[in-house]
Coordinates of C-alpha atoms and ligand atoms in Angstrom, one line a residue:
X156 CA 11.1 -18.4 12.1
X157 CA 8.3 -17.8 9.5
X158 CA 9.0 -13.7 8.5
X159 CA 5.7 -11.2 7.4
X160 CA 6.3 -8.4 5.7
X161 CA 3.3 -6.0 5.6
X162 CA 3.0 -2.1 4.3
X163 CA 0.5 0.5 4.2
X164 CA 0.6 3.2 1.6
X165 CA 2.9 5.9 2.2
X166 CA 0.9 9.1 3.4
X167 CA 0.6 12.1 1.0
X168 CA 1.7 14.5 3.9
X169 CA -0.1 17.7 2.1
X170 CA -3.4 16.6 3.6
X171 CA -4.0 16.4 7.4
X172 CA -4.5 12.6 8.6
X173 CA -8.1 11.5 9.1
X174 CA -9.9 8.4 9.9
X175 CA -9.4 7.2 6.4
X176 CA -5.2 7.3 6.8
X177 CA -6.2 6.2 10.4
X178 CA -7.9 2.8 8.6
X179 CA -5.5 1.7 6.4
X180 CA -2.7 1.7 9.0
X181 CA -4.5 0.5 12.0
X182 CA -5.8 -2.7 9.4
X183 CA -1.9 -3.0 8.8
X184 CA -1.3 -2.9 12.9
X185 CA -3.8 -5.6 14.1
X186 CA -2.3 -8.0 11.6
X187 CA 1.3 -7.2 12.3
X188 CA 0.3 -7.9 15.7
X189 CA -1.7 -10.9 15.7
X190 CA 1.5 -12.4 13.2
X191 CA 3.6 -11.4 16.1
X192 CA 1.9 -13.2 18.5
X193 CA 1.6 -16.2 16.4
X194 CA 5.3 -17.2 16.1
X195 CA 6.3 -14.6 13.2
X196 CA 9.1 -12.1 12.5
X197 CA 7.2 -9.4 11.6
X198 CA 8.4 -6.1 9.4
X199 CA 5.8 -4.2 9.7
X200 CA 6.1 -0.6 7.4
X201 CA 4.5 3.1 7.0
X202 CA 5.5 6.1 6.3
X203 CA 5.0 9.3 3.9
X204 CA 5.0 9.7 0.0
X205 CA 6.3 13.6 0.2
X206 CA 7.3 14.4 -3.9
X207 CA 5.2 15.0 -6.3
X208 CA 3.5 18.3 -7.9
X209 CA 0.7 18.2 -5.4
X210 CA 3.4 18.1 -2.2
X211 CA 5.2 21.0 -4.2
X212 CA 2.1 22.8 -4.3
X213 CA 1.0 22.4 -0.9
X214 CA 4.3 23.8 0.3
X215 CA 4.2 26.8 -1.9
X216 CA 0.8 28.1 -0.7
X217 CA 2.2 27.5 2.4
X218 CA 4.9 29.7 2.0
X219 CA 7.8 26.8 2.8
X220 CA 10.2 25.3 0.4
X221 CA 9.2 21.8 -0.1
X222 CA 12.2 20.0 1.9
X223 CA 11.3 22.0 5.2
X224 CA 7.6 21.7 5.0
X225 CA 8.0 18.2 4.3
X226 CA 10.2 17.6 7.1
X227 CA 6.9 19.6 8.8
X228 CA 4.2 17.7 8.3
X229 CA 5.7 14.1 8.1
X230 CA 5.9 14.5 11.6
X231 CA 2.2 14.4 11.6
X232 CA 2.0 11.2 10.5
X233 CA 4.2 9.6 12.9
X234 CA 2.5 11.3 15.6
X235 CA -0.6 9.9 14.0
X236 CA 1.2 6.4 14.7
X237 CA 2.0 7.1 17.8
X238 CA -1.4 8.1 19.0
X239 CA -3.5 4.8 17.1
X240 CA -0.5 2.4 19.1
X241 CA 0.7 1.7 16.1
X242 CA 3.4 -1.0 16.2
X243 CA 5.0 -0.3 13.3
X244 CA 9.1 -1.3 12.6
X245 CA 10.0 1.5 10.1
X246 CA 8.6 4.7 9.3
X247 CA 9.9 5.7 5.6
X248 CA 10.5 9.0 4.1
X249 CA 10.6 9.0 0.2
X250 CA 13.1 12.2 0.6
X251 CA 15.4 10.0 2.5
X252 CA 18.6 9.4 1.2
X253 CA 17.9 5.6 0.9
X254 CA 15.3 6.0 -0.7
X255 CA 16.4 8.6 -3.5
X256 CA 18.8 5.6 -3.9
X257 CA 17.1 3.3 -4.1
X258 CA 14.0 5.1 -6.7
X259 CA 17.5 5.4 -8.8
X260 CA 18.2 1.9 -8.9
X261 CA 15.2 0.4 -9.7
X262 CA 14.9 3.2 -12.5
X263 CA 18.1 1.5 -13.8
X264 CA 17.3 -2.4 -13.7
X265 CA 14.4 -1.4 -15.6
X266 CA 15.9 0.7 -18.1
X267 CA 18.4 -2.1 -18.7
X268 CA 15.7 -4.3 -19.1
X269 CA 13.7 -5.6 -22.2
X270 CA 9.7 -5.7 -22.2
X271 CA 8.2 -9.7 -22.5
X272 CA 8.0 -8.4 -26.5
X273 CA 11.6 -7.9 -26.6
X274 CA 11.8 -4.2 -26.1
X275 CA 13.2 -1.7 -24.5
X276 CA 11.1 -1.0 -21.2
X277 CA 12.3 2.5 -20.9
X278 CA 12.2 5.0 -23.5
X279 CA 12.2 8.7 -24.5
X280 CA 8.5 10.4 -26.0
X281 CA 6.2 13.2 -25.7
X282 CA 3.4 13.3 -22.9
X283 CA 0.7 15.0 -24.0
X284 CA -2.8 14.1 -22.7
X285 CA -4.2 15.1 -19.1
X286 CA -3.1 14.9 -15.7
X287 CA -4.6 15.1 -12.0
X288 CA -2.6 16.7 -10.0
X289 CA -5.2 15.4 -6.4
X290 CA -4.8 11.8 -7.7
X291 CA -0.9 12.3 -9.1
X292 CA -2.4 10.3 -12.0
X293 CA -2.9 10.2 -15.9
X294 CA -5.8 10.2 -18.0
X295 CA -7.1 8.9 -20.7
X296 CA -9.7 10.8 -22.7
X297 CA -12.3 8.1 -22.5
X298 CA -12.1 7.9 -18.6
X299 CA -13.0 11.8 -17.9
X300 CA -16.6 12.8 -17.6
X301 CA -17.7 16.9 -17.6
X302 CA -18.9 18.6 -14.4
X303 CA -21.7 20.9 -13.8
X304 CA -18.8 23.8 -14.3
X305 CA -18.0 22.4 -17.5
X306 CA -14.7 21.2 -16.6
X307 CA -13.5 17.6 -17.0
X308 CA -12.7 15.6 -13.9
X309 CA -11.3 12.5 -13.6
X310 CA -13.4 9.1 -12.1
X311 CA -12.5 10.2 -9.1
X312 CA -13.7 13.7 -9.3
X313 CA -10.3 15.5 -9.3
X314 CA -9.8 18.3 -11.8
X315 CA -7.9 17.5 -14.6
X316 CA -5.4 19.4 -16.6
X317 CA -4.0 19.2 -20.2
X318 CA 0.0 18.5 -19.9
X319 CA 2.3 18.4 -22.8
X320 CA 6.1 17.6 -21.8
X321 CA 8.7 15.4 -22.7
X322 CA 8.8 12.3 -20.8
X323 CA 10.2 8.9 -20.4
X324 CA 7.5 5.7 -20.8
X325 CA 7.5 2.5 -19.7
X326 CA 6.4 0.2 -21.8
X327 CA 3.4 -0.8 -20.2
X328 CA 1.5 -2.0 -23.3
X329 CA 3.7 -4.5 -23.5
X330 CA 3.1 -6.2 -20.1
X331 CA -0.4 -7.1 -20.5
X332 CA -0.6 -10.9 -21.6
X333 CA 2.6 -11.6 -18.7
X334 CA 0.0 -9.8 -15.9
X335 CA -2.9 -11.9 -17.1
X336 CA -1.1 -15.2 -16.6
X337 CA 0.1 -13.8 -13.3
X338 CA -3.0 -12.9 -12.0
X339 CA -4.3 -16.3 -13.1
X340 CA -1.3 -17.9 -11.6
X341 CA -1.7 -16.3 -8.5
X342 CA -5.7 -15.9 -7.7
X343 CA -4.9 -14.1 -4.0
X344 CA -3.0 -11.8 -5.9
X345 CA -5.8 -9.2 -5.4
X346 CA -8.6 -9.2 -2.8
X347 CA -11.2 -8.5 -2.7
X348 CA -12.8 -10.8 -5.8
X349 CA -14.7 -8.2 -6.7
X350 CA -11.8 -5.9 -7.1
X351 CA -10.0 -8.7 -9.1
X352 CA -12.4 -8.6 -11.4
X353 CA -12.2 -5.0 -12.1
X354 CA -8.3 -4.8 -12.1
X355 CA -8.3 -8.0 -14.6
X356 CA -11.2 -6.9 -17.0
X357 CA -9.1 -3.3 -16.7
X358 CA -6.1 -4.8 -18.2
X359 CA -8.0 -7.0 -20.4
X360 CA -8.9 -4.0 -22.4
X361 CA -5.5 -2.9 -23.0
X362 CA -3.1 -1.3 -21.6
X363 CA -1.1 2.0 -22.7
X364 CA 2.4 3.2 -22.2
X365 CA 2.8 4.5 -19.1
X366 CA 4.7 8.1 -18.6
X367 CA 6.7 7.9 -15.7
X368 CA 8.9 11.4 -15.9
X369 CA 7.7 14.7 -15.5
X370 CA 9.7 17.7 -17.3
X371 CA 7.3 20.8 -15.9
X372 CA 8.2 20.7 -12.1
X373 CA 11.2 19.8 -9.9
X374 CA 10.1 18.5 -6.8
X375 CA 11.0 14.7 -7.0
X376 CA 13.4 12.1 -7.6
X377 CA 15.9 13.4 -10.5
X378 CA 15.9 10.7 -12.9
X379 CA 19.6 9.0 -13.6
X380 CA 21.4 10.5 -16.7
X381 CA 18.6 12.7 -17.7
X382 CA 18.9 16.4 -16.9
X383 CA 15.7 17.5 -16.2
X384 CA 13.6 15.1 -15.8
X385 CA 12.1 14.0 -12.4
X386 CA 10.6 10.1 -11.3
X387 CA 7.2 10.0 -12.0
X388 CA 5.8 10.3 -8.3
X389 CA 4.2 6.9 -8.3
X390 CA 7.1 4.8 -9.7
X391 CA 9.5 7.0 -6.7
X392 CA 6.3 5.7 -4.0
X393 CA 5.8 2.0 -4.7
X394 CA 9.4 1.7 -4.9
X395 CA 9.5 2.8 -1.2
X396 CA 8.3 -0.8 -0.1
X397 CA 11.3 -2.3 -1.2
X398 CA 13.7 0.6 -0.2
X399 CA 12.9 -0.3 3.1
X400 CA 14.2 -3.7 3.3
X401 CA 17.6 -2.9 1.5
X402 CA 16.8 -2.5 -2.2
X403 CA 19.2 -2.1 -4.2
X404 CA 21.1 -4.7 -2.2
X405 CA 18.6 -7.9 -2.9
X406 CA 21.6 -9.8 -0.9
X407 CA 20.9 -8.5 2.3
X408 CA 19.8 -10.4 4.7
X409 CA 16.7 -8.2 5.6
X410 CA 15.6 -8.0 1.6
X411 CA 15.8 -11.7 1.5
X412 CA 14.1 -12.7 4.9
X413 CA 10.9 -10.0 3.7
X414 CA 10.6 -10.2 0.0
X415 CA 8.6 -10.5 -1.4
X416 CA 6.2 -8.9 0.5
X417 CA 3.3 -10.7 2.3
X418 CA 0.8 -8.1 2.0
X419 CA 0.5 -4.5 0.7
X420 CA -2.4 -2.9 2.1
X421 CA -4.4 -0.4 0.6
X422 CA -7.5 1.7 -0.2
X423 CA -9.9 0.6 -3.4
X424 CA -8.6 4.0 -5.1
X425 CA -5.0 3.4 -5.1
X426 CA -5.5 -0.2 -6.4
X427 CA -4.4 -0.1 -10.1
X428 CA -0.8 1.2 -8.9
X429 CA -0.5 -1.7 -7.2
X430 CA -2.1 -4.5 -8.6
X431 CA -0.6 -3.3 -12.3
X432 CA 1.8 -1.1 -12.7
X433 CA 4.0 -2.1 -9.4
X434 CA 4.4 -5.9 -10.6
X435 CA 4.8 -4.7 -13.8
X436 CA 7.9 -2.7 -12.6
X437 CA 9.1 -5.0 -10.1
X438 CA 9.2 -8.2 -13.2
X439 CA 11.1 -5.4 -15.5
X440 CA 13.9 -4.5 -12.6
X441 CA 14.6 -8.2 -12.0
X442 CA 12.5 -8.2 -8.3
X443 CA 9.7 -10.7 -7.6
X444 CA 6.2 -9.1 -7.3
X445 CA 5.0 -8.5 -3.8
X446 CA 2.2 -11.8 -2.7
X447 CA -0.8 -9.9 -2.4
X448 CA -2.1 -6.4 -2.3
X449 CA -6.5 -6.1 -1.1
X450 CA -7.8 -2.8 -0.9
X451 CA -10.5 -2.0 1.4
X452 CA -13.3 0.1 0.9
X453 CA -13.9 4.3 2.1
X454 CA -15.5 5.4 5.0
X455 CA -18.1 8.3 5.3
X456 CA -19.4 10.3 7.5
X457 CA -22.9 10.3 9.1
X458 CA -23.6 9.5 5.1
X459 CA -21.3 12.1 3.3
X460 CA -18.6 11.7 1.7
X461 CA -15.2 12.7 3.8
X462 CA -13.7 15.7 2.2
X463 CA -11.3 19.1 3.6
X464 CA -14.4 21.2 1.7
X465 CA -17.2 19.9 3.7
X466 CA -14.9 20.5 6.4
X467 CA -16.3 17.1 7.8
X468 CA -12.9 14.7 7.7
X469 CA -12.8 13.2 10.9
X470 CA -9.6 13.9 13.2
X471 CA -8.1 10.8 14.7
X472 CA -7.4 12.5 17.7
X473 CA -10.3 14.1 17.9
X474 CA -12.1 10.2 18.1
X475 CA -9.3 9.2 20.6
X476 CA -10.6 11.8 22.9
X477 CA -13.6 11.1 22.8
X478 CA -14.6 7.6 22.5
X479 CA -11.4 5.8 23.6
X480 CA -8.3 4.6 21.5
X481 CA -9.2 1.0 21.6
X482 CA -12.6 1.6 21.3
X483 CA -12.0 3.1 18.1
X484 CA -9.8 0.6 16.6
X485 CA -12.7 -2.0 17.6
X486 CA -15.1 0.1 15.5
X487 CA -13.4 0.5 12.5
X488 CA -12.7 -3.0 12.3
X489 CA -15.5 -4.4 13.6
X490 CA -18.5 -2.3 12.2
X491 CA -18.0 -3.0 8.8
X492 CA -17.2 -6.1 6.3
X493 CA -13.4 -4.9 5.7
X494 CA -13.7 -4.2 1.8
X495 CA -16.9 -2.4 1.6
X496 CA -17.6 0.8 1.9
X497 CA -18.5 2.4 5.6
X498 CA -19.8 5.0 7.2
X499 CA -18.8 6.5 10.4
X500 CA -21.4 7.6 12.6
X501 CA -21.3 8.7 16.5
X502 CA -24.5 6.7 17.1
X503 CA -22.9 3.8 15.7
X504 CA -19.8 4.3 17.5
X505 CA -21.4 4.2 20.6
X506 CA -23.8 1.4 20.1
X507 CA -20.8 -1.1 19.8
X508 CA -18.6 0.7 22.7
X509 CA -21.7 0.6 25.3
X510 CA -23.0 -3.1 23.8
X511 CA -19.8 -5.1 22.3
X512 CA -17.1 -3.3 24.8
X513 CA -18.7 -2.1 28.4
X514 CA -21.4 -4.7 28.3
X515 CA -20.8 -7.7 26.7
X516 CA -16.7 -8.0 27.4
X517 CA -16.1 -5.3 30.2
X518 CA -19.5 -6.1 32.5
X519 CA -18.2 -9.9 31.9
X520 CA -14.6 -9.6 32.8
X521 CA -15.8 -7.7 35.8
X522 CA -18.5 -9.2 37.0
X523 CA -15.8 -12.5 37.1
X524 CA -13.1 -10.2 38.7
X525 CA -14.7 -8.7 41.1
X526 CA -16.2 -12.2 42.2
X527 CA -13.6 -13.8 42.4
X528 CA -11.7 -10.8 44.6
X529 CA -14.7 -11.1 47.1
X530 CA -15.7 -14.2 46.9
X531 CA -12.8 -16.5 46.5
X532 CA -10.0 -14.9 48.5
X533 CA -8.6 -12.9 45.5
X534 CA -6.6 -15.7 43.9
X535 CA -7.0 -18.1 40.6
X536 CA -9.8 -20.3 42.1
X537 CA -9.4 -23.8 42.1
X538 CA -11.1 -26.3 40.1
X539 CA -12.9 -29.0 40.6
X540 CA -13.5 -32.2 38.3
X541 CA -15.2 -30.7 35.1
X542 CA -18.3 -30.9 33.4
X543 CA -19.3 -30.9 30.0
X544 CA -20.7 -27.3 30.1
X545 CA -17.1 -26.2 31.3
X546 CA -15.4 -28.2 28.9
X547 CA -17.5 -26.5 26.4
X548 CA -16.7 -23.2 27.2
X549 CA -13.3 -24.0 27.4
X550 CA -13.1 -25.4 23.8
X551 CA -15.1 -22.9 22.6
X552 CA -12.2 -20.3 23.5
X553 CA -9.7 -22.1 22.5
X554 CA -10.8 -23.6 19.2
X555 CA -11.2 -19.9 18.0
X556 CA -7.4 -19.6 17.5
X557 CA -7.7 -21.1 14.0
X558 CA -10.5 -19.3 13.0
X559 CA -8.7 -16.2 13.4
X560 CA -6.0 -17.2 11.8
X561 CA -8.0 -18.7 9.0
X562 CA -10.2 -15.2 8.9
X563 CA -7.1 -12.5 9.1
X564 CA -5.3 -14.8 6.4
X565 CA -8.1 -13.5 4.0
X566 CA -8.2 -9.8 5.9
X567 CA -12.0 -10.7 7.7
X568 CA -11.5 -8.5 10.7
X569 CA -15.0 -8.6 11.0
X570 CA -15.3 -11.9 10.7
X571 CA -12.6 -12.6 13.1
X572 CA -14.1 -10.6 15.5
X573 CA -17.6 -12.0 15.3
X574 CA -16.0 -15.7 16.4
X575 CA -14.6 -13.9 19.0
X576 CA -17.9 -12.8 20.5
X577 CA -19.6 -15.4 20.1
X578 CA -17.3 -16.8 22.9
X579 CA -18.0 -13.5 24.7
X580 CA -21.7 -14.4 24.3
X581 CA -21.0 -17.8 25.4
X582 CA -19.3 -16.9 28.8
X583 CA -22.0 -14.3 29.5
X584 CA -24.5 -17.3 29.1
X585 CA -22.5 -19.9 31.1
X586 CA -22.2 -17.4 34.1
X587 CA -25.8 -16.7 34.2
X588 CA -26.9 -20.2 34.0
X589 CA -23.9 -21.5 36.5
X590 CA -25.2 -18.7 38.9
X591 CA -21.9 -18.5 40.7
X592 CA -23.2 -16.5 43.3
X593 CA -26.4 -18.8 44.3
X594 CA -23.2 -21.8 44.5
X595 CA -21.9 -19.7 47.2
X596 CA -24.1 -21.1 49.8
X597 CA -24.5 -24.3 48.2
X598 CA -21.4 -25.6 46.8
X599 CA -18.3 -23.8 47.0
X600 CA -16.5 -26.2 45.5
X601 CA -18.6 -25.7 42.3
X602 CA -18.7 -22.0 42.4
X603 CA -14.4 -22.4 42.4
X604 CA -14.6 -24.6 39.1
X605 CA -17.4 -22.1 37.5
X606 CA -14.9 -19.3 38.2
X607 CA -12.2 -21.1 37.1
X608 CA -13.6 -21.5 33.9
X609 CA -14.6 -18.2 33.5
X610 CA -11.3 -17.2 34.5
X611 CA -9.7 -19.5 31.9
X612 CA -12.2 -18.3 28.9
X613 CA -11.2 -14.5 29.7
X614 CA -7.8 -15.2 29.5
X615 CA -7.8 -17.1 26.2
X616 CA -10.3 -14.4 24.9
X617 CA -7.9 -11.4 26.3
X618 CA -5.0 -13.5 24.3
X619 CA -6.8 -13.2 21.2
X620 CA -8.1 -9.6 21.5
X621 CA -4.7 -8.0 22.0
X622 CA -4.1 -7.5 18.2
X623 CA -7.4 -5.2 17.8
X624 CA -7.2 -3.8 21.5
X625 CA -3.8 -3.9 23.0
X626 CA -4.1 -1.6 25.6
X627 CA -6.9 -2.7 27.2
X628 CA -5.9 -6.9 26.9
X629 CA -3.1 -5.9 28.5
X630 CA -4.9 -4.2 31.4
X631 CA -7.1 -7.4 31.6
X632 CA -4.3 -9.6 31.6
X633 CA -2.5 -8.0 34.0
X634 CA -5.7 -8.3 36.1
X635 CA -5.4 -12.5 35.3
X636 CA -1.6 -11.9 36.5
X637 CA -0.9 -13.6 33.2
X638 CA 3.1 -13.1 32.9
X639 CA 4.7 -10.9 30.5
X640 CA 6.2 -14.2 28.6
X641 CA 2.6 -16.1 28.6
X642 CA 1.1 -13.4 26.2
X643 CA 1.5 -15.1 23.3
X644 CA 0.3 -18.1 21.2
X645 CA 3.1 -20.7 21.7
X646 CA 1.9 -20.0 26.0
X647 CA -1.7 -20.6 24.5
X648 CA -2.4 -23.6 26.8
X649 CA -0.1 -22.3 29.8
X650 CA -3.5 -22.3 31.7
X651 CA -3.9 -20.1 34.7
X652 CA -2.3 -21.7 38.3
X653 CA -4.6 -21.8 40.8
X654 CA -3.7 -19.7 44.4
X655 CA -2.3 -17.1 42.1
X656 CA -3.0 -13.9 43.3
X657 CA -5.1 -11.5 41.4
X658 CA -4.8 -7.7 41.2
X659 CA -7.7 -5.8 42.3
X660 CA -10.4 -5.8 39.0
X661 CA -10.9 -2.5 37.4
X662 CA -13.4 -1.6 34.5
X663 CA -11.9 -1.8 31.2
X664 CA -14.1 -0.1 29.0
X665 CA -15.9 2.6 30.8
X666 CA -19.9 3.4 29.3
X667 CA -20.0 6.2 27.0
X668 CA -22.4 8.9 28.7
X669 CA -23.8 11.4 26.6
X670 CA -22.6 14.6 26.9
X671 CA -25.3 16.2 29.2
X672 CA -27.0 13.0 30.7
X673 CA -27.4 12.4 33.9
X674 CA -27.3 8.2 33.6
X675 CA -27.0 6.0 30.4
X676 CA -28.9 6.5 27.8
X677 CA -31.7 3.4 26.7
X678 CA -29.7 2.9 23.6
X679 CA -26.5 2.5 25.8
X680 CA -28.2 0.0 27.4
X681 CA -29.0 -2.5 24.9
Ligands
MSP51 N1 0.6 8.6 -1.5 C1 -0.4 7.7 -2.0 C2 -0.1 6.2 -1.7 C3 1.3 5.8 -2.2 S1 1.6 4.1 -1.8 C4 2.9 3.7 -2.6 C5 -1.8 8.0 -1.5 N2 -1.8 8.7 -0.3 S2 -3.1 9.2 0.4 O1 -2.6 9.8 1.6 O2 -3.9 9.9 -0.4 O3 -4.0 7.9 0.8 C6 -3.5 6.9 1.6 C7 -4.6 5.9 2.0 O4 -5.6 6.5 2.7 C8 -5.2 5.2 0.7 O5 -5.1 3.8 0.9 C9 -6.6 5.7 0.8 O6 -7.5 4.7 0.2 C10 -6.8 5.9 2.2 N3 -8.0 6.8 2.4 C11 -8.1 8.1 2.1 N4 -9.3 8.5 2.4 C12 -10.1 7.5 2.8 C13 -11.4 7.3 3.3 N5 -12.3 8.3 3.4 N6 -11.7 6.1 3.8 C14 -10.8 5.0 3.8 N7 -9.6 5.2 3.4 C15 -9.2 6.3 2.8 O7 -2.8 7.6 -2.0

């Protein structure tokens, strides 16, 4: 069996989750899921990213040594999991014991280890240049602008500070011609193209030395044989994707079934770490390169930027609550191209719940439902012989299979969700024109095979959904009285039996009423 290994970035854990850490994993989940369904071992990973200067600062204004608060506010994050239906397989820790391990082994290999200009990869220096502590990054002069305040910040807008120390580099300088050929090698290396571009023009202009101990702080990965100095927070992070499946034992069955990595998911601002420094690391320890990383774009908020200040970063929970869970995850991938930016609004949000989920899908499947409960003794209807508009339909539901595959291969959520609607569009058209309930007088034999067919199209489209909206494709198939062991794509063409008795229909996605109105609104209408 064909394995996929997917990751999200582990979680800072000073911050609170919001929609953004929300995005990233639920991306991560509808692909694990659909991979699942389509014949795959999946190992599917998150977790939390808990050293670092900015953890160790968080836990000191809160008053708690940095172990306990850690062991605090992790939990957040797999309750975070928990509540988006996350189907994740591990949940890593990067104060774990196997993963202080492993952060030590890799620092090892890649001390041993001599850069592609015949040097050491590892060796002792000076840092002395600037730092920010929100981004855990360094800086170059060249890349800081000055604020309004005076102060320099960092691309990203994160206040920088001057650090001298003593600290370990890697060579990174020396890595630059390899990762151009690699890139070119691979081209879906990094997605989007457009990020491509930028990482590969980035390390066409050169690349410095990269310092990967600190010397001013404790809070981290101590490194081996060198008193005082602590892992570099990013080099102890990326190495947490390979922790996970057994590194430093590359024998084990688990590390060779999953590495390299299928995909590493992440946001367009934690790119560089994984498109050049990680493959960088991973060729100097001896370890294959993951197979592709694509970073997606940020969401906003009603057109501002997310942030603790504005006090406008949305709470996952808070959306759960209020629109729906699988609602939600239907937004977030369906809204926007997955890559660009977005921006979250509550009038957007309910546009596609009241059109895309209540009308289009939810009226459709019940419409059908409740039909065929009335009208057709509550059991799969029969069909007659078929016509070409039924064939059509049919076709149309099925033949989307490899369109999802060939869209979530390149990440297209939206995409893949579009050619999923357009089927829903399809059926909604086909019952109108079939008139199902005008055949009731005149030809019951027709009205059986119309309902059969609609029947059929639902459950195919139900099949496919499940990855973005598992909860409620389950509630629909259960309404089908699809079986537990037809739910995935090798029971693809286990078409319904007819005399099968269905459940009774209920809605699946309820119309979101605005707080205070008495009926829909005009807009929920459509
Ligand atoms: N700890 C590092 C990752 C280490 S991976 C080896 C980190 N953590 S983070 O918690 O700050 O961010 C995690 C992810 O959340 C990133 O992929 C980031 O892009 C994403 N997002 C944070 N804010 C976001 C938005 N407003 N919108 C979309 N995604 C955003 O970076």
């Amino acid at each position: 069996m064909k394995r996929y290994y997917i990751t999200t970035p582990i979680y800072y854990v000073n911050d609170a989750p919001h929609v953004g850490h929300a995005y990233t994993t639920l991306a991560c989940d509808v692909l694990a899921r659909f991979m699942r369904l389509d014949g795959h071992r999946v190992h599917f990973l998150t977790g939390t990213d808990e050293h670092g200067q900015k953890v160790e600062k968080a836990a000191a204004a809160a008053g708690i040594a940095p172990k306990a608060f850690t062991d605090m506010v992790s939990q957040n994050f797999r309750t975070l999991a928990k509540a988006l239906n996350i189907s994740n397989d591990d949940f890593i820790r990067t104060t774990e014991p196997r993963h202080i391990l492993a952060s030590q082994a890799i620092w090892r290999a890649i001390a041993a280890s001599k850069s592609p200009k015949g040097r050491d990869n590892i060796y002792l220096g000076k840092y002395a240049g600037w730092y920010a502590v929100r981004d855990e990054a360094f800086y170059g002069e060249n890349e800081l602008t000055t604020g309004d305040d005076g102060r320099k910040r960092a691309p990203s807008g994160a206040e920088v500070e001057w650090v001298e120390e003593p600290s370990y580099f890697f060579r990174l300088a020396d890595w630059q011609d390899w990762l151009l050929a690699f890139y070119a090698e691979n081209p879906r290396f990094i997605a989007p193209d457009t990020r491509r571009n930028e990482v590969v023009s980035f390390v066409r202009q050169g690349l410095e030395d990269l310092s990967i101990s600190r010397t001013t702080f404790k809070w981290g990965v101590p490194v081996p044989d060198a008193p005082g100095h602590i892992m570099y927070v990013w080099l102890d992070a990326l190495t947490n994707y390979i922790t996970a499946v057994g590194y430093p034992d590359t024998k084990s069955d688990l590390f060779t079934a999953c590495w390299p990595a299928d995909l590493h998911m992440v946001g367009k601002d934690i790119l560089r770490f994984h498109a050049v420094y990680w493959p960088a690391f991973l060729k100097a320890a001896g370890v294959e390169p993951q197979r592709r990383v694509f970073a997606h774009g940020w969401w906003t908020v009603e057109g501002q930027k997310m942030s603790k200040s504005l006090g406008n970063a949305i709470e996952p929970h808070h959306l759960i609550e209020k629109y729906g869970l699988d609602p939600v995850r239907y937004f977030l991938l369906r809204e926007v191209p997955f890559g660009q930016d977005g921006d979250f609004s509550h009038r957007a949000m309910v546009h596609r719940l009241n059109g895309d989920l209540a009308n289009d899908l939810g009226n459709l499947a019940q419409r059908v439902l409740s039909f065929i409960q009335k009208n057709a003794g509550g059991v799969v209807p029969k069909a007659g012989v078929l016509a070409p508009g039924d064939e059509k339909l049919i076709a149309a539901a099925r033949n989307v299979l490899p369109t999802l595959r060939t869209e979530l291969a390149e990440q297209a959520f939206h995409k893949a969700l579009d050619a999923l609607w357009q089927v829903v569009g399809d059926a909604n058209r086909y019952v109108d024109e079939q008139a199902p309930w005008a055949l009731r007088k005149t030809d019951q034999v027709r009205m059986n095979t119309v309902l059969y067919v609609l029947a059929e199209a639902l459950r195919r489209l139900a099949l496919q959904i499940q990855p973005f909206m598992p909860d409620a494709m389950t509630r629909l198939l259960d309404q089908l009285a699809v079986p537990a062991d037809a739910r995935d794509y090798a029971a693809f063409d286990r078409t319904l039996v007819a005399g099968t008795t269905l459940p009774p229909p209920l809605g699946i996605f309820p119309r979101y009423v605005e707080e205070g109105a008495a009926a829909p609104t005009r807009a929920a209408k459509k």
